[in-house]
Amino acid sequence: MIALRSVLFNTIFYANLIIRMIVLSPYYFVVPRKIAYAIPKNWARSNHWLMRVIVGTTFEIEGLENLPDGSYILAPKHQSFWDTYALLPWLKDPVYILKRELMWIPLFGWYAKKQRMIPVDRGARGKVMVEVLKRTKEELSTGRQLIIYPEGTRRPPGAEPLYKYGIARMYRDLNLPVVPVAMHPGLFWPRRSIRRYPGHFKVRILPPIMPGMDPDAFFTHLIEVSERASDELLLETVERNPHLPLPPTAVERLVELRKLNAATG
């Protein structure tokens, strides 16, 4: 049944994306950008409904009160395609820094350009990165929220953290609060897999790290609070969903955490 539900979900998920982009394009590209944002926001909501109804996966969000007013940097753990869109319904006006190649995809790239997403060559240095920072500051000056994945790419649940120092540079240069987010959607929507698993998990939005810290101290603190919350949620999620097939990284981390808990009482 899991295989059948996974195929059904994946088929409807991508059909939902493509059909919405085609049918709603005349409206999307005519109305002002902020009004047009309702389309990706509602698309995200529809995906949550599809996951619940077809796969049987539900989630809850803790800590919405930790999202500041105005501009800030959202720094979620990144495990799955799910977390690239999941929080859109709760964000007022987000902006992403995207791989420039994504902007070349028909329809998707046009939608992203309309929302003034910021393309970047991942291998770029020097003047290119200065221009990206300039664009980012311009967007955030209007009250937008920047979404950055501190590890840069998807990581399996329980994997050793590999945070990139770029988040510390952004923290220093943008002088904005950084809001860490811990979650384990990768247990239900694994990377590089077509399978989707039923169950329930939490998204935990942590208190913002306010601007003004030394970048090195900030970087250490971000990793510490994010990984502590991630470990807590890993234990909680697996305990609540004993049926889940776990990746080796999660199995190894769970053994370490249970030994640590036993040693500390």
Tab-separated table of C-alpha atoms in Angstrom:
chain	number	residue	atom	x	y	z
A	1	MET	CA	0.000	0.000	0.000
A	2	ILE	CA	2.858	2.389	0.726
A	3	ALA	CA	4.255	1.886	-2.770
A	4	LEU	CA	0.840	2.420	-4.354
A	5	ARG	CA	0.101	5.513	-2.282
A	6	SER	CA	3.555	6.891	-3.040
A	7	VAL	CA	3.066	6.542	-6.796
A	8	LEU	CA	-0.389	8.082	-6.580
A	9	PHE	CA	0.855	10.987	-4.464
A	10	ASN	CA	3.871	11.700	-6.683
A	11	THR	CA	1.726	11.656	-9.813
A	12	ILE	CA	-0.876	14.041	-8.394
A	13	PHE	CA	1.772	16.213	-6.726
A	14	TYR	CA	3.564	17.021	-9.995
A	15	ALA	CA	0.326	17.266	-11.948
A	16	ASN	CA	-0.937	19.707	-9.331
A	17	LEU	CA	2.202	21.826	-9.774
A	18	ILE	CA	2.202	21.868	-13.573
A	19	ILE	CA	-1.547	22.380	-14.039
A	20	ARG	CA	-1.657	25.212	-11.491
A	21	MET	CA	1.251	27.007	-13.142
A	22	ILE	CA	-0.322	26.720	-16.604
A	23	VAL	CA	-3.926	27.526	-15.687
A	24	LEU	CA	-3.123	30.355	-13.266
A	25	SER	CA	-0.374	31.997	-15.339
A	26	PRO	CA	-2.634	34.671	-16.909
A	27	TYR	CA	-3.675	35.841	-13.451
A	28	TYR	CA	-0.257	35.363	-11.833
A	29	PHE	CA	1.671	37.478	-14.301
A	30	VAL	CA	-0.867	40.315	-14.428
A	31	VAL	CA	-1.521	41.042	-10.755
A	32	PRO	CA	1.049	42.704	-8.437
A	33	ARG	CA	3.733	40.419	-7.049
A	34	LYS	CA	2.468	40.339	-3.450
A	35	ILE	CA	-1.034	39.401	-4.583
A	36	ALA	CA	0.406	36.742	-6.906
A	37	TYR	CA	2.163	35.173	-3.901
A	38	ALA	CA	-1.218	33.713	-2.895
A	39	ILE	CA	-0.783	31.156	-5.710
A	40	PRO	CA	2.401	29.431	-4.405
A	41	LYS	CA	1.065	29.777	-0.858
A	42	ASN	CA	-2.162	27.942	-1.782
A	43	TRP	CA	-0.167	25.400	-3.777
A	44	ALA	CA	1.786	24.583	-0.601
A	45	ARG	CA	-1.462	24.180	1.346
A	46	SER	CA	-2.812	21.836	-1.324
A	47	ASN	CA	0.326	19.691	-1.046
A	48	HIS	CA	-0.159	19.369	2.705
A	49	TRP	CA	-3.714	18.214	2.026
A	50	LEU	CA	-2.518	15.665	-0.539
A	51	MET	CA	0.073	14.276	1.876
A	52	ARG	CA	-2.540	13.918	4.598
A	53	VAL	CA	-5.250	12.353	2.437
A	54	ILE	CA	-3.184	10.117	0.133
A	55	VAL	CA	-0.116	9.209	2.187
A	56	GLY	CA	-1.420	9.737	5.716
A	57	THR	CA	1.361	12.140	6.746
A	58	THR	CA	0.537	15.025	9.077
A	59	PHE	CA	2.608	17.612	10.898
A	60	GLU	CA	2.300	20.380	13.436
A	61	ILE	CA	4.292	23.570	13.894
A	62	GLU	CA	5.646	24.694	17.255
A	63	GLY	CA	7.038	28.172	17.859
A	64	LEU	CA	5.255	30.346	15.308
A	65	GLU	CA	5.391	33.065	17.951
A	66	ASN	CA	9.181	33.065	17.479
A	67	LEU	CA	8.903	34.540	13.974
A	68	PRO	CA	9.790	38.247	14.248
A	69	ASP	CA	7.861	40.998	12.530
A	70	GLY	CA	9.430	42.363	9.369
A	71	SER	CA	12.660	41.026	7.911
A	72	TYR	CA	14.656	38.099	9.262
A	73	ILE	CA	16.662	35.098	8.070
A	74	LEU	CA	14.927	31.712	8.354
A	75	ALA	CA	17.469	28.897	8.737
A	76	PRO	CA	15.762	25.475	8.500
A	77	LYS	CA	17.299	22.032	8.493
A	78	HIS	CA	17.130	20.714	4.931
A	79	GLN	CA	16.307	17.033	4.369
A	80	SER	CA	13.635	16.852	1.712
A	81	PHE	CA	11.888	18.613	-1.137
A	82	TRP	CA	9.034	18.994	1.377
A	83	ASP	CA	10.827	21.660	3.403
A	84	THR	CA	11.447	23.861	0.337
A	85	TYR	CA	7.764	24.835	0.240
A	86	ALA	CA	6.206	23.639	3.506
A	87	LEU	CA	6.384	26.879	5.485
A	88	LEU	CA	5.175	29.204	2.711
A	89	PRO	CA	1.637	29.517	4.178
A	90	TRP	CA	3.127	30.974	7.386
A	91	LEU	CA	5.594	33.417	5.812
A	92	LYS	CA	4.476	36.867	4.743
A	93	ASP	CA	6.834	37.538	1.828
A	94	PRO	CA	9.774	35.129	1.572
A	95	VAL	CA	12.715	35.323	-0.802
A	96	TYR	CA	15.149	32.537	-1.711
A	97	ILE	CA	18.676	32.626	-3.072
A	98	LEU	CA	18.430	29.989	-5.830
A	99	LYS	CA	20.833	28.148	-8.076
A	100	ARG	CA	20.706	30.138	-11.307
A	101	GLU	CA	19.947	26.957	-13.272
A	102	LEU	CA	16.523	26.768	-11.599
A	103	MET	CA	15.618	30.093	-13.176
A	104	TRP	CA	16.044	28.539	-16.611
A	105	ILE	CA	13.230	26.000	-16.082
A	106	PRO	CA	10.153	26.987	-18.133
A	107	LEU	CA	7.237	28.230	-16.014
A	108	PHE	CA	9.006	27.563	-12.687
A	109	GLY	CA	11.765	30.023	-13.507
A	110	TRP	CA	9.240	32.615	-14.677
A	111	TYR	CA	7.258	32.214	-11.465
A	112	ALA	CA	10.448	32.591	-9.412
A	113	LYS	CA	11.458	35.706	-11.355
A	114	LYS	CA	8.049	37.255	-10.701
A	115	GLN	CA	8.643	36.777	-6.962
A	116	ARG	CA	12.084	38.388	-7.360
A	117	MET	CA	14.023	35.337	-6.198
A	118	ILE	CA	17.795	35.836	-6.323
A	119	PRO	CA	19.761	33.580	-8.698
A	120	VAL	CA	23.374	32.745	-7.944
A	121	ASP	CA	26.142	30.673	-9.493
A	122	ARG	CA	27.191	28.381	-6.637
A	123	GLY	CA	30.794	28.558	-7.777
A	124	ALA	CA	30.789	32.354	-7.975
A	125	ARG	CA	33.156	34.542	-6.028
A	126	GLY	CA	34.114	38.183	-5.792
A	127	LYS	CA	31.972	40.712	-7.660
A	128	VAL	CA	29.180	38.214	-8.301
A	129	MET	CA	28.691	37.551	-4.595
A	130	VAL	CA	28.850	41.268	-3.852
A	131	GLU	CA	26.003	41.746	-6.329
A	132	VAL	CA	24.007	38.898	-4.734
A	133	LEU	CA	24.405	40.518	-1.313
A	134	LYS	CA	23.329	43.877	-2.747
A	135	ARG	CA	20.195	42.309	-4.256
A	136	THR	CA	19.458	40.523	-1.003
A	137	LYS	CA	19.704	43.734	1.009
A	138	GLU	CA	17.368	45.474	-1.461
A	139	GLU	CA	14.715	42.768	-1.085
A	140	LEU	CA	14.982	42.610	2.694
A	141	SER	CA	14.735	46.387	2.994
A	142	THR	CA	11.068	46.004	1.976
A	143	GLY	CA	10.306	43.686	4.914
A	144	ARG	CA	10.840	40.313	3.230
A	145	GLN	CA	12.131	37.116	4.882
A	146	LEU	CA	15.240	35.375	3.529
A	147	ILE	CA	15.221	31.556	3.589
A	148	ILE	CA	18.681	29.978	3.819
A	149	TYR	CA	19.507	26.318	4.405
A	150	PRO	CA	22.651	26.499	6.574
A	151	GLU	CA	23.934	23.116	5.376
A	152	GLY	CA	23.467	24.135	1.761
A	153	THR	CA	22.028	20.869	0.517
A	154	ARG	CA	19.721	18.091	1.668
A	155	ARG	CA	21.116	15.894	4.421
A	156	PRO	CA	19.609	12.597	5.633
A	157	PRO	CA	18.073	12.534	9.142
A	158	GLY	CA	20.667	11.999	11.828
A	159	ALA	CA	23.606	12.796	9.556
A	160	GLU	CA	26.618	14.591	10.962
A	161	PRO	CA	25.967	18.326	10.553
A	162	LEU	CA	27.879	20.118	7.787
A	163	TYR	CA	26.975	23.780	8.204
A	164	LYS	CA	28.404	26.281	5.714
A	165	TYR	CA	29.981	29.457	7.049
A	166	GLY	CA	28.035	31.541	4.527
A	167	ILE	CA	25.139	31.796	6.996
A	168	ALA	CA	27.474	33.577	9.460
A	169	ARG	CA	28.546	36.045	6.774
A	170	MET	CA	24.894	36.748	5.940
A	171	TYR	CA	24.141	37.226	9.641
A	172	ARG	CA	26.984	39.735	9.921
A	173	ASP	CA	26.333	41.631	6.689
A	174	LEU	CA	22.527	41.769	6.848
A	175	ASN	CA	22.362	42.542	10.594
A	176	LEU	CA	19.070	40.669	11.014
A	177	PRO	CA	17.719	38.025	13.417
A	178	VAL	CA	18.282	34.405	12.381
A	179	VAL	CA	15.496	31.936	13.187
A	180	PRO	CA	16.632	28.270	13.315
A	181	VAL	CA	14.096	25.579	12.411
A	182	ALA	CA	14.407	21.885	13.306
A	183	MET	CA	12.337	19.135	11.663
A	184	HIS	CA	12.600	15.636	10.177
A	185	PRO	CA	10.511	15.498	6.989
A	186	GLY	CA	13.254	13.335	5.517
A	187	LEU	CA	11.911	10.392	7.519
A	188	PHE	CA	8.612	10.654	5.619
A	189	TRP	CA	9.779	12.071	2.280
A	190	PRO	CA	13.321	10.678	1.891
A	191	ARG	CA	15.711	12.301	-0.518
A	192	ARG	CA	16.409	10.333	-3.716
A	193	SER	CA	13.401	8.093	-3.147
A	194	ILE	CA	9.891	7.926	-4.591
A	195	ARG	CA	8.480	6.449	-1.394
A	196	ARG	CA	6.385	8.535	0.999
A	197	TYR	CA	5.603	7.266	4.497
A	198	PRO	CA	2.605	7.917	6.761
A	199	GLY	CA	2.928	9.293	10.262
A	200	HIS	CA	3.159	12.534	12.209
A	201	PHE	CA	6.044	14.883	12.933
A	202	LYS	CA	6.764	18.318	14.363
A	203	VAL	CA	8.343	21.416	12.897
A	204	ARG	CA	10.020	23.351	15.707
A	205	ILE	CA	10.711	27.058	15.132
A	206	LEU	CA	13.332	28.119	17.659
A	207	PRO	CA	13.775	31.555	19.283
A	208	PRO	CA	15.549	34.035	17.005
A	209	ILE	CA	19.260	34.677	17.376
A	210	MET	CA	19.405	38.451	17.495
A	211	PRO	CA	21.991	40.429	15.496
A	212	GLY	CA	25.176	41.693	17.091
A	213	MET	CA	27.059	38.500	17.962
A	214	ASP	CA	30.564	37.829	16.696
A	215	PRO	CA	30.087	35.762	13.476
A	216	ASP	CA	32.175	32.855	14.802
A	217	ALA	CA	30.248	32.800	18.086
A	218	PHE	CA	26.985	33.013	16.167
A	219	PHE	CA	27.984	30.113	13.915
A	220	THR	CA	28.820	27.899	16.894
A	221	HIS	CA	25.601	28.871	18.668
A	222	LEU	CA	23.448	28.237	15.577
A	223	ILE	CA	24.837	24.723	15.180
A	224	GLU	CA	24.437	23.988	18.881
A	225	VAL	CA	20.788	25.062	19.211
A	226	SER	CA	19.757	23.599	15.849
A	227	GLU	CA	21.346	20.216	16.468
A	228	ARG	CA	20.083	19.963	20.029
A	229	ALA	CA	16.513	20.548	18.839
A	230	SER	CA	17.062	18.206	15.903
A	231	ASP	CA	18.240	15.405	18.207
A	232	GLU	CA	15.247	15.901	20.501
A	233	LEU	CA	12.849	15.727	17.570
A	234	LEU	CA	14.583	12.688	16.084
A	235	LEU	CA	14.027	10.724	19.296
A	236	GLU	CA	10.457	11.970	19.601
A	237	THR	CA	9.548	11.328	15.964
A	238	VAL	CA	10.918	7.789	15.864
A	239	GLU	CA	9.251	6.932	19.167
A	240	ARG	CA	5.937	8.184	17.827
A	241	ASN	CA	6.360	6.452	14.444
A	242	PRO	CA	7.958	3.044	15.145
A	243	HIS	CA	6.934	1.770	11.709
A	244	LEU	CA	9.316	4.082	9.831
A	245	PRO	CA	12.200	2.538	7.892
A	246	LEU	CA	15.194	4.531	9.118
A	247	PRO	CA	18.249	5.517	7.082
A	248	PRO	CA	21.597	4.325	8.511
A	249	THR	CA	22.451	7.877	9.623
A	250	ALA	CA	19.331	8.025	11.796
A	251	VAL	CA	19.949	4.551	13.242
A	252	GLU	CA	23.517	5.461	14.214
A	253	ARG	CA	22.506	8.779	15.738
A	254	LEU	CA	19.687	7.188	17.721
A	255	VAL	CA	22.121	4.673	19.241
A	256	GLU	CA	24.421	7.541	20.261
A	257	LEU	CA	21.581	9.587	21.754
A	258	ARG	CA	20.128	6.676	23.723
A	259	LYS	CA	23.540	5.820	25.152
A	260	LEU	CA	24.037	9.450	26.122
A	261	ASN	CA	20.606	9.617	27.757
A	262	ALA	CA	21.261	6.387	29.666
A	263	ALA	CA	24.642	7.681	30.888
A	264	THR	CA	23.209	10.990	32.092
A	265	GLY	CA	20.139	9.429	33.690
